[in-house]
Tab-separated table of C-alpha atoms and ligand atoms in Angstrom:
chain	number	residue	atom	x	y	z
V	261	MET	CA	-7.437	-6.326	-23.680
V	262	ALA	CA	-7.854	-4.131	-20.995
V	263	VAL	CA	-5.824	-3.948	-17.831
V	264	ASN	CA	-7.139	-3.646	-14.620
V	265	LEU	CA	-6.172	-1.578	-11.099
V	266	LEU	CA	-6.532	-2.215	-7.395
V	267	LEU	CA	-5.490	-0.031	-5.098
V	268	GLY	CA	-6.193	1.097	-1.666
V	269	LEU	CA	-9.022	4.155	-0.827
V	270	GLN	CA	-7.790	5.105	2.771
V	271	TRP	CA	-4.422	5.569	4.671
V	272	GLY	CA	-2.987	1.709	3.508
V	273	ASP	CA	-3.268	-1.237	4.955
V	274	GLU	CA	-6.715	-1.500	3.589
V	275	GLY	CA	-5.832	-5.661	2.921
V	276	LYS	CA	-4.981	-5.305	-0.673
V	277	GLY	CA	-2.440	-8.090	-0.582
V	278	LYS	CA	-5.438	-10.428	0.468
V	279	ILE	CA	-7.985	-9.366	-2.225
V	280	VAL	CA	-5.143	-9.538	-5.204
V	281	ASP	CA	-4.553	-13.161	-3.641
V	282	VAL	CA	-8.104	-14.113	-4.300
V	283	LEU	CA	-8.357	-12.604	-7.969
V	284	THR	CA	-4.709	-13.773	-9.480
V	285	LYS	CA	-6.721	-17.215	-10.903
V	286	ASP	CA	-8.237	-14.619	-13.303
V	287	TYR	CA	-4.770	-12.695	-14.314
V	288	ASN	CA	-1.783	-14.037	-15.967
V	289	ILE	CA	0.259	-10.785	-14.810
V	290	ILE	CA	0.159	-9.221	-11.176
V	291	ALA	CA	1.971	-5.329	-11.664
V	292	ARG	CA	3.252	-3.491	-8.474
V	293	PHE	CA	3.380	-0.466	-10.002
V	294	GLN	CA	4.733	2.085	-7.046
V	295	GLY	CA	5.806	2.128	-3.408
V	296	GLY	CA	8.723	0.192	-1.360
V	297	PRO	CA	9.104	-1.965	1.020
V	298	ASN	CA	7.190	0.496	3.130
V	299	ALA	CA	4.173	-1.731	2.466
V	300	GLY	CA	3.342	-4.781	4.148
V	301	HIS	CA	1.134	-7.038	2.420
V	302	THR	CA	-0.438	-9.878	4.100
V	303	LEU	CA	-1.507	-12.566	3.219
V	304	GLU	CA	-2.969	-15.693	4.841
V	305	PHE	CA	-4.333	-19.219	3.452
V	306	ASP	CA	-3.776	-23.032	4.526
V	307	GLY	CA	-3.499	-21.463	7.880
V	308	ILE	CA	-0.098	-19.748	7.022
V	309	LYS	CA	0.257	-15.800	7.113
V	310	HIS	CA	2.976	-14.505	4.636
V	311	VAL	CA	3.920	-10.684	4.540
V	312	LEU	CA	4.984	-9.061	1.143
V	313	HIS	CA	6.694	-5.795	0.880
V	314	THR	CA	7.851	-5.884	-2.259
V	315	ILE	CA	6.879	-8.804	-4.844
V	316	PRO	CA	3.532	-8.771	-5.885
V	317	SER	CA	0.964	-10.724	-4.199
V	318	GLY	CA	0.198	-13.327	-6.806
V	319	ILE	CA	3.565	-14.835	-5.801
V	320	PHE	CA	1.840	-17.520	-4.178
V	321	HIS	CA	-0.033	-18.654	-7.412
V	322	ASP	CA	1.519	-21.079	-9.868
V	323	LYS	CA	1.020	-19.676	-13.351
V	324	ALA	CA	0.646	-15.766	-12.815
V	325	ILE	CA	3.736	-14.004	-13.730
V	326	ASN	CA	4.562	-11.557	-10.942
V	327	LEU	CA	6.579	-8.030	-12.274
V	328	VAL	CA	7.981	-5.327	-10.077
V	329	GLY	CA	7.117	-2.228	-11.737
V	330	ASN	CA	9.088	0.947	-13.069
V	331	GLY	CA	7.520	2.551	-10.566
V	332	VAL	CA	8.661	0.866	-7.333
V	333	VAL	CA	11.539	1.435	-5.460
V	334	ILE	CA	13.595	-1.680	-4.493
V	335	ASP	CA	15.744	-2.341	-1.200
V	336	PRO	CA	17.712	-6.202	-2.348
V	337	VAL	CA	18.082	-6.481	1.522
V	338	ILE	CA	14.821	-6.395	2.061
V	339	PHE	CA	14.034	-8.005	-0.987
V	340	LYS	CA	16.709	-10.385	-0.297
V	341	LYS	CA	14.555	-11.697	2.924
V	342	GLU	CA	11.473	-11.909	0.578
V	343	LEU	CA	13.046	-14.257	-1.271
V	344	ASP	CA	14.382	-16.297	1.460
V	345	ASN	CA	10.742	-16.757	3.068
V	346	LEU	CA	9.623	-18.353	-0.408
V	347	ASP	CA	12.582	-20.204	-0.228
V	348	LYS	CA	10.913	-21.636	2.981
V	349	PHE	CA	8.112	-23.013	1.116
V	350	ASN	CA	9.740	-24.077	-1.993
V	351	LEU	CA	8.037	-21.669	-4.189
V	352	ASP	CA	9.664	-21.743	-8.177
V	353	TYR	CA	9.910	-17.368	-8.043
V	354	LYS	CA	12.272	-17.591	-10.426
V	355	SER	CA	10.416	-18.370	-13.284
V	356	LYS	CA	7.764	-16.278	-12.594
V	357	LEU	CA	9.281	-13.101	-11.500
V	358	LEU	CA	10.407	-9.895	-13.264
V	359	ILE	CA	11.854	-6.706	-12.322
V	360	SER	CA	11.454	-3.695	-14.432
V	361	ARG	CA	14.910	-2.475	-15.285
V	362	LYS	CA	13.934	1.409	-14.697
V	363	ALA	CA	12.459	0.291	-10.758
V	364	HIS	CA	14.715	2.349	-8.595
V	365	LEU	CA	17.210	0.899	-5.728
V	366	ILE	CA	17.268	2.021	-2.294
V	367	LEU	CA	20.763	2.362	-0.934
V	368	PRO	CA	21.410	1.825	2.843
V	369	THR	CA	22.145	5.129	2.904
V	370	HIS	CA	19.252	6.287	1.732
V	371	ARG	CA	17.581	4.843	4.846
V	372	ILE	CA	19.474	6.510	6.964
V	373	LEU	CA	19.024	9.891	5.725
V	374	ASP	CA	15.308	8.967	5.859
V	375	ALA	CA	15.627	8.455	9.765
V	376	ALA	CA	18.143	11.864	10.318
V	377	SER	CA	15.932	13.444	7.988
V	378	GLU	CA	12.552	12.197	10.568
V	379	ALA	CA	14.755	12.664	13.479
V	380	SER	CA	15.264	16.182	12.279
V	381	LYS	CA	11.889	17.038	12.049
V	382	GLY	CA	11.131	16.899	15.560
V	383	LYS	CA	7.274	16.791	16.577
V	384	ALA	CA	6.845	16.982	12.974
V	385	LYS	CA	7.647	13.808	11.803
V	386	ILE	CA	5.784	12.491	9.364
V	387	GLY	CA	6.214	8.778	10.853
V	388	SER	CA	7.786	7.118	8.118
V	389	THR	CA	8.458	3.211	8.158
V	390	LEU	CA	12.172	4.432	7.676
V	391	LYS	CA	12.015	2.157	4.750
V	392	GLY	CA	14.337	5.269	2.606
V	393	ILE	CA	11.275	5.741	0.756
V	394	GLY	CA	11.334	9.538	0.798
V	395	PRO	CA	15.429	9.867	-0.069
V	396	THR	CA	15.061	7.106	-2.831
V	397	TYR	CA	12.192	8.910	-5.135
V	398	MET	CA	13.667	12.073	-4.201
V	399	ASP	CA	16.890	10.944	-5.642
V	400	LYS	CA	14.796	9.256	-8.588
V	401	THR	CA	13.007	13.076	-9.288
V	402	GLY	CA	16.458	14.704	-8.454
V	403	ARG	CA	17.949	12.438	-11.186
V	404	ASN	CA	20.699	11.449	-9.124
V	405	GLY	CA	18.929	7.865	-8.880
V	406	ILE	CA	20.981	4.113	-9.632
V	407	ARG	CA	17.981	2.069	-11.283
V	408	ILE	CA	18.057	-1.656	-11.242
V	409	GLY	CA	18.799	-2.008	-14.972
V	410	ASP	CA	22.082	0.210	-14.119
V	411	LEU	CA	22.933	-3.164	-12.345
V	412	GLU	CA	23.928	-4.543	-15.325
V	413	LEU	CA	26.393	-2.095	-16.123
V	414	SER	CA	30.263	-1.879	-15.615
V	415	ASP	CA	29.897	1.137	-13.551
V	416	TRP	CA	27.698	0.758	-11.683
V	417	LYS	CA	29.879	0.455	-8.476
V	418	GLU	CA	31.264	3.383	-9.327
V	419	ARG	CA	28.371	5.332	-9.516
V	420	TYR	CA	26.880	3.640	-6.077
V	421	ARG	CA	29.794	5.293	-4.367
V	422	ALA	CA	29.298	8.813	-5.346
V	423	LEU	CA	25.234	8.664	-4.728
V	424	ALA	CA	26.608	7.097	-1.112
V	425	ASN	CA	29.565	9.897	-0.345
V	426	LYS	CA	27.183	12.661	-1.368
V	427	HIS	CA	24.914	10.859	1.101
V	428	GLU	CA	27.610	10.766	4.057
V	429	ALA	CA	27.849	14.024	3.402
V	430	MET	CA	24.070	15.332	3.584
V	431	ILE	CA	23.589	12.449	6.810
V	432	ASP	CA	26.384	15.304	8.874
V	433	PHE	CA	24.409	17.857	7.642
V	434	TYR	CA	21.514	16.999	9.048
V	435	ASP	CA	23.164	16.057	12.470
V	436	SER	CA	21.379	13.745	14.030
V	437	LYS	CA	23.485	11.772	15.776
V	438	ILE	CA	22.012	8.514	14.183
V	439	GLU	CA	24.725	6.047	14.362
V	440	TYR	CA	25.578	3.010	11.607
V	441	ASP	CA	28.640	1.028	10.625
V	442	LEU	CA	28.189	1.761	7.004
V	443	VAL	CA	30.528	-0.985	5.712
V	444	GLU	CA	28.332	-3.299	7.657
V	445	LEU	CA	25.189	-2.074	5.591
V	446	GLU	CA	27.001	-1.953	2.409
V	447	ASN	CA	28.236	-5.871	3.065
V	448	GLU	CA	24.774	-7.041	3.483
V	449	PHE	CA	24.133	-4.609	0.498
V	450	PHE	CA	25.831	-5.646	-2.317
V	451	GLU	CA	25.218	-9.497	-1.068
V	452	ALA	CA	21.431	-8.763	-1.835
V	453	VAL	CA	22.352	-6.987	-4.969
V	454	LYS	CA	24.399	-10.574	-6.313
V	455	VAL	CA	21.341	-12.609	-5.213
V	456	LEU	CA	18.690	-10.163	-6.822
V	457	LYS	CA	20.925	-10.561	-9.931
V	458	THR	CA	19.718	-13.466	-11.093
V	459	LEU	CA	16.225	-12.483	-11.143
V	460	THR	CA	15.379	-11.597	-14.390
V	461	PHE	CA	15.451	-7.728	-15.528
V	462	ILE	CA	13.627	-6.650	-18.356
V	463	ASP	CA	11.990	-3.346	-20.410
V	464	SER	CA	8.816	-3.727	-18.053
V	465	GLU	CA	6.908	-1.382	-20.333
V	466	GLU	CA	7.563	-3.288	-23.733
V	467	TYR	CA	7.099	-6.930	-21.499
V	468	LEU	CA	3.458	-5.354	-20.991
V	469	HIS	CA	2.727	-3.548	-24.438
V	470	GLN	CA	3.329	-6.917	-25.879
V	471	ALA	CA	1.131	-8.738	-23.235
V	472	GLN	CA	-1.772	-6.277	-23.817
V	473	LYS	CA	-1.652	-6.969	-27.761
V	474	GLU	CA	-1.300	-10.769	-26.994
V	475	GLY	CA	-4.540	-10.586	-24.554
V	476	LYS	CA	-3.299	-10.980	-21.815
V	477	THR	CA	-4.907	-10.052	-18.249
V	478	ILE	CA	-2.768	-7.822	-16.012
V	479	LEU	CA	-3.859	-6.450	-12.637
V	480	ALA	CA	-1.910	-3.495	-11.472
V	481	GLU	CA	-1.553	-3.921	-7.480
V	482	GLY	CA	-1.391	-0.788	-5.773
V	483	ALA	CA	0.392	-0.126	-2.168
V	484	GLN	CA	-0.357	2.282	0.561
V	485	GLY	CA	-3.579	4.005	0.424
V	486	SER	CA	-5.125	7.082	-1.856
V	487	LEU	CA	-4.519	9.343	1.148
V	488	LEU	CA	-1.100	9.160	1.321
V	489	ASP	CA	-0.617	9.709	-2.458
V	490	ILE	CA	2.223	12.358	-3.146
V	491	ASP	CA	-0.292	14.348	-4.497
V	492	PHE	CA	-4.067	13.843	-3.221
V	493	GLY	CA	-3.327	13.079	0.241
V	494	THR	CA	-2.622	14.484	3.417
V	495	TYR	CA	0.391	16.246	2.461
V	496	PRO	CA	2.919	16.240	4.103
V	497	PHE	CA	1.994	13.500	6.027
V	498	VAL	CA	2.230	11.237	2.664
V	499	THR	CA	4.275	8.554	1.257
V	500	SER	CA	6.634	9.774	-1.512
V	501	SER	CA	4.895	8.377	-4.664
V	502	ASN	CA	1.111	8.438	-6.861
V	503	THR	CA	-0.862	5.912	-4.818
V	504	THR	CA	-3.216	6.431	-6.991
V	505	ALA	CA	-5.022	5.140	-10.476
V	506	ALA	CA	-2.476	7.801	-12.433
V	507	GLY	CA	0.235	6.320	-10.860
V	508	ALA	CA	-0.345	2.890	-12.675
V	509	CYS	CA	0.123	4.664	-15.695
V	510	THR	CA	3.322	6.225	-15.103
V	511	GLY	CA	4.868	3.213	-12.401
V	512	LEU	CA	4.154	0.471	-14.948
V	513	GLY	CA	3.970	2.076	-18.705
V	514	ILE	CA	0.493	1.339	-19.147
V	515	ALA	CA	-2.007	3.969	-21.358
V	516	PRO	CA	-4.777	5.626	-19.339
V	517	ASN	CA	-7.237	4.463	-22.168
V	518	LYS	CA	-5.930	0.742	-21.599
V	519	ILE	CA	-7.518	0.565	-18.003
V	520	LYS	CA	-11.282	-0.638	-17.615
V	521	ASP	CA	-11.778	-1.347	-13.993
V	522	VAL	CA	-10.895	0.238	-10.712
V	523	PHE	CA	-10.652	-1.608	-7.318
V	524	GLY	CA	-11.451	0.616	-4.527
V	525	ILE	CA	-10.197	-1.711	-1.405
V	526	PHE	CA	-11.588	0.392	1.846
V	527	LYS	CA	-12.040	-1.323	5.689
V	528	ALA	CA	-15.484	-0.799	7.368
V	529	TYR	CA	-14.013	1.545	9.315
V	530	THR	CA	-10.454	3.592	8.845
V	531	THR	CA	-6.970	3.175	10.259
V	532	ARG	CA	-4.157	4.887	9.710
V	533	VAL	CA	-0.728	4.687	11.252
V	534	GLY	CA	2.048	7.450	11.409
V	535	SER	CA	1.214	10.993	11.934
V	536	GLY	CA	-1.121	13.137	10.189
V	537	PRO	CA	-4.475	14.275	10.185
V	538	PHE	CA	-7.164	11.716	11.006
V	539	PRO	CA	-10.949	13.433	11.466
V	540	THR	CA	-12.989	10.104	12.455
V	541	GLU	CA	-10.299	8.769	14.915
V	542	LEU	CA	-11.701	7.594	18.133
V	543	PHE	CA	-9.783	7.527	21.536
V	544	ASP	CA	-11.886	5.716	23.027
V	545	GLU	CA	-13.114	1.912	24.145
V	546	ASP	CA	-14.849	1.709	20.549
V	547	GLY	CA	-11.373	2.789	19.045
V	548	GLU	CA	-9.618	0.172	21.447
V	549	THR	CA	-12.152	-2.492	20.455
V	550	MET	CA	-11.452	-2.264	16.518
V	551	ALA	CA	-7.811	-1.899	17.017
V	552	GLN	CA	-7.584	-5.583	19.014
V	553	VAL	CA	-10.358	-7.704	17.186
V	554	GLY	CA	-8.687	-5.957	14.489
V	555	HIS	CA	-5.097	-6.745	15.087
V	556	GLU	CA	-4.344	-3.407	14.248
V	557	PHE	CA	-0.489	-3.452	13.998
V	558	GLY	CA	1.275	-2.270	11.024
V	559	ALA	CA	2.907	-5.088	8.637
V	560	THR	CA	5.646	-3.343	8.651
V	561	THR	CA	6.646	-1.635	11.666
V	562	GLY	CA	4.669	-3.370	14.141
V	563	ARG	CA	3.424	-0.474	15.378
V	564	PRO	CA	0.020	0.267	16.584
V	565	ARG	CA	-2.745	1.556	13.948
V	566	ARG	CA	-4.856	4.342	15.228
V	567	CYS	CA	-8.563	3.790	14.392
V	568	GLY	CA	-11.598	5.179	13.776
V	569	TRP	CA	-15.397	5.378	12.021
V	570	LEU	CA	-15.841	5.055	8.688
V	571	ASP	CA	-15.032	8.493	7.580
V	572	LEU	CA	-17.430	8.775	3.906
V	573	VAL	CA	-16.185	12.226	3.193
V	574	ALA	CA	-12.422	10.985	2.333
V	575	LEU	CA	-13.859	7.975	0.994
V	576	LYS	CA	-16.303	9.824	-1.697
V	577	TYR	CA	-13.052	11.882	-2.591
V	578	ALA	CA	-10.376	8.935	-2.679
V	579	VAL	CA	-13.723	7.090	-4.754
V	580	HIS	CA	-13.385	10.374	-7.532
V	581	VAL	CA	-9.435	10.558	-8.119
V	582	ASN	CA	-9.405	7.053	-8.873
V	583	GLY	CA	-12.334	6.376	-11.249
V	584	VAL	CA	-13.666	3.537	-8.616
V	585	THR	CA	-15.779	1.147	-11.081
V	586	LYS	CA	-15.863	-1.643	-8.252
V	587	LEU	CA	-15.344	-1.323	-4.435
V	588	MET	CA	-14.510	-4.378	-2.000
V	589	MET	CA	-15.443	-3.857	1.609
V	590	MET	CA	-13.064	-5.649	4.385
V	591	LYS	CA	-12.474	-6.278	7.519
V	592	GLY	CA	-16.652	-6.188	8.024
V	593	ASP	CA	-16.232	-8.827	11.274
V	594	VAL	CA	-14.195	-6.334	13.123
V	595	LEU	CA	-17.394	-4.737	13.536
V	596	SER	CA	-19.992	-7.391	14.462
V	597	GLY	CA	-20.856	-6.573	18.298
V	598	PHE	CA	-20.900	-2.660	18.027
V	599	ASN	CA	-24.689	-1.665	19.050
V	600	THR	CA	-24.469	1.640	16.901
V	601	LEU	CA	-22.388	2.231	14.061
V	602	LYS	CA	-21.077	5.865	13.121
V	603	ILE	CA	-20.576	6.551	9.644
V	604	CYS	CA	-19.016	10.444	9.183
V	605	THR	CA	-21.036	11.875	5.939
V	606	ALA	CA	-19.865	15.593	6.608
V	607	TYR	CA	-17.574	18.057	8.374
V	608	LYS	CA	-18.399	21.034	10.316
V	609	TYR	CA	-15.254	23.375	9.243
V	610	GLN	CA	-14.893	27.186	9.413
V	611	GLY	CA	-18.464	27.611	10.555
V	612	LYS	CA	-20.201	25.534	7.691
V	613	THR	CA	-21.538	21.829	6.952
V	614	ILE	CA	-19.395	20.291	3.851
V	615	THR	CA	-19.132	17.347	2.377
V	616	HIS	CA	-16.003	17.353	0.305
V	617	LEU	CA	-12.614	16.670	1.967
V	618	PRO	CA	-11.226	20.457	1.567
V	619	TYR	CA	-7.346	21.404	1.980
V	620	ASN	CA	-6.983	21.672	5.446
V	621	ILE	CA	-8.059	18.630	7.490
V	622	GLU	CA	-6.243	19.594	10.613
V	623	PRO	CA	-8.406	18.874	14.129
V	624	GLU	CA	-8.856	22.071	14.536
V	625	ASN	CA	-10.650	22.406	11.430
V	626	VAL	CA	-13.094	19.806	10.928
V	627	THR	CA	-15.386	18.371	13.256
V	628	PRO	CA	-17.011	15.119	11.727
V	629	ILE	CA	-20.170	14.683	11.424
V	630	TYR	CA	-21.921	11.619	11.920
V	631	THR	CA	-25.313	9.225	10.738
V	632	LYS	CA	-25.827	6.672	13.016
V	633	MET	CA	-26.585	3.177	11.944
V	634	LYS	CA	-27.568	0.071	13.708
V	635	GLY	CA	-25.096	-2.596	14.729
V	636	TRP	CA	-24.949	-6.440	14.461
V	637	SER	CA	-23.827	-8.924	16.619
V	638	GLU	CA	-23.592	-11.931	14.554
V	639	ASP	CA	-20.223	-13.261	14.026
V	640	LEU	CA	-19.190	-13.194	10.466
V	641	THR	CA	-16.250	-15.223	9.792
V	642	GLY	CA	-17.700	-18.091	9.127
V	643	MET	CA	-19.898	-17.143	6.542
V	644	ASN	CA	-19.699	-17.254	2.591
V	645	ASP	CA	-22.253	-16.217	0.493
V	646	PRO	CA	-24.383	-12.759	0.648
V	647	SER	CA	-27.512	-14.418	1.737
V	648	GLN	CA	-25.915	-15.146	4.879
V	649	LEU	CA	-25.309	-11.637	5.833
V	650	PRO	CA	-26.995	-9.848	8.627
V	651	LYS	CA	-29.652	-7.305	7.729
V	652	GLU	CA	-28.031	-4.363	9.480
V	653	LEU	CA	-24.832	-5.259	7.298
V	654	ASN	CA	-26.847	-5.371	4.558
V	655	GLU	CA	-28.157	-2.076	5.180
V	656	TYR	CA	-24.567	-0.803	5.903
V	657	ILE	CA	-23.287	-2.004	2.422
V	658	SER	CA	-26.587	-0.274	0.515
V	659	PHE	CA	-25.889	3.242	2.613
V	660	LEU	CA	-22.163	3.219	1.674
V	661	GLU	CA	-23.407	2.089	-2.241
V	662	LYS	CA	-25.291	4.678	-2.661
V	663	GLU	CA	-23.656	7.079	-1.207
V	664	LEU	CA	-20.542	6.679	-2.657
V	665	GLU	CA	-22.044	5.553	-6.214
V	666	THR	CA	-20.253	2.824	-6.722
V	667	PRO	CA	-21.067	-0.969	-6.275
V	668	ILE	CA	-19.986	-3.283	-3.715
V	669	THR	CA	-18.728	-6.499	-4.859
V	670	ILE	CA	-16.775	-8.531	-2.136
V	671	VAL	CA	-16.822	-8.500	1.118
V	672	SER	CA	-14.247	-9.767	3.272
V	673	VAL	CA	-15.369	-11.417	6.525
V	674	GLY	CA	-11.493	-12.396	8.094
V	675	PRO	CA	-7.712	-13.054	6.904
V	676	ASP	CA	-8.093	-16.140	5.258
V	677	ARG	CA	-8.260	-16.519	1.739
V	678	THR	CA	-11.227	-18.567	1.658
V	679	GLN	CA	-13.623	-15.881	4.479
V	680	THR	CA	-14.528	-13.603	0.679
V	681	ILE	CA	-17.975	-12.994	-0.109
V	682	HIS	CA	-18.423	-12.197	-3.305
V	683	ARG	CA	-22.242	-10.338	-4.277
G	1065	LIG	P1	7.105	6.195	4.030
G	1065	LIG	O1	6.778	6.386	3.063
G	1065	LIG	O2	7.962	5.093	4.915
G	1065	LIG	O3	8.127	7.445	4.424
G	1065	LIG	O4	6.304	6.985	5.325
G	1065	LIG	C1	5.314	7.810	5.093
G	1065	LIG	C2	4.038	7.943	6.147
G	1065	LIG	O5	2.788	6.710	5.243
G	1065	LIG	C3	3.344	7.651	7.001
G	1065	LIG	O6	2.445	8.080	7.769
G	1065	LIG	C4	3.331	5.689	7.005
G	1065	LIG	O7	3.477	5.389	8.052
G	1065	LIG	C5	3.162	5.532	5.934
G	1065	LIG	N1	3.120	4.851	5.352
G	1065	LIG	C6	3.662	4.203	4.215
G	1065	LIG	N2	3.827	2.681	4.170
G	1065	LIG	C7	2.387	2.462	4.412
G	1065	LIG	C8	1.764	1.453	4.364
G	1065	LIG	O8	2.133	0.612	3.430
G	1065	LIG	N3	0.650	1.189	5.091
G	1065	LIG	C9	0.095	2.411	5.758
G	1065	LIG	N4	1.076	3.334	6.065
G	1065	LIG	C10	1.829	3.395	5.069
């Protein structure tokens, strides 16, 4: 049985959580493959908004198993908070939430190191969510990390101490004057680890292998977006994992030839939170309208998101890198009311017009070239059938499908599960 992937094509916050939630009824297993609590996946149904950071977005459905894969980094403290929230809704997660033994742990000192490293960068800071993501993946690739499976071993606390001591020396090196109470942070951490240990830890690659043999349907859920990928994103303003399709293979142990559909999620415009290049960024009223109507504030940090027109050059790149087979366009409703819509179809780069994403897309190198399209004024939020979509929106969609050579199969017109149009 094939595995389908779902991932973001821009700089994150595309609305992956909502779509995973919408699609979960068709799957036996939802498996998160990378990132950590830097993600904030927002789901809305029955008038309630839920934000998940590490737990896969299929958790609110009765049947699906939700797996946190080996490629994910887990902060027990934040994980516990997520579980506390599920408890509030009397959700029986224990029977349907599994964690890979090979997933790495975020320690309190990883978070402090993240803050110290960012502080040391001054103006060049990445705008990290400061959840300890970079330092944890550094320890993973540096072969120093502590994994979920280690929590089952008797000596894990000694290994913890050795690593935390090393981190403290590194924090001193930064001389960042960051104040922290490690004893308090560790108390909170060890309490949360106790809760984490009540969950089921598994050899997830073997579990997924067996599941495939039994014909189970699997949806791999990505976090962040393709332009934040450690290899293919706008380095160094990226996250520390592979957010692109290949990350699902390494982050779950799924063979590339088992992947069927790759669902690429994108917003009808573009947003970015944190620093880094963003060629179509708007600093005018149009950008403000997008931010206000689209409630563009980070689900994890609450930071305002930068907004701009759709960047087709970057989107095409993401479609290619991921092998996207089906596109899903989010927040179409936010563009209602613009007389004219702009889509960036090329860049002016070093005196030439180019249609691919160059190595360096700093604002001083790149000027976006726009195609203008007529906007629509209809409110889309109550629509539920493709026949209701305004003519101009259909033209916008057709233009994108032609340029991206990929069908748009879902148009989302609001945050609720029900505000989803299947085409
Ligand atoms: P980090 O992964 O928290 O270190 O953040 C690195 C960069 O990725 C920063 O610019 C963050 O704002 C951005 N980032 C990380 N996670 C997300 C996300 O889930 N959505 C959007 N941006 C993110």
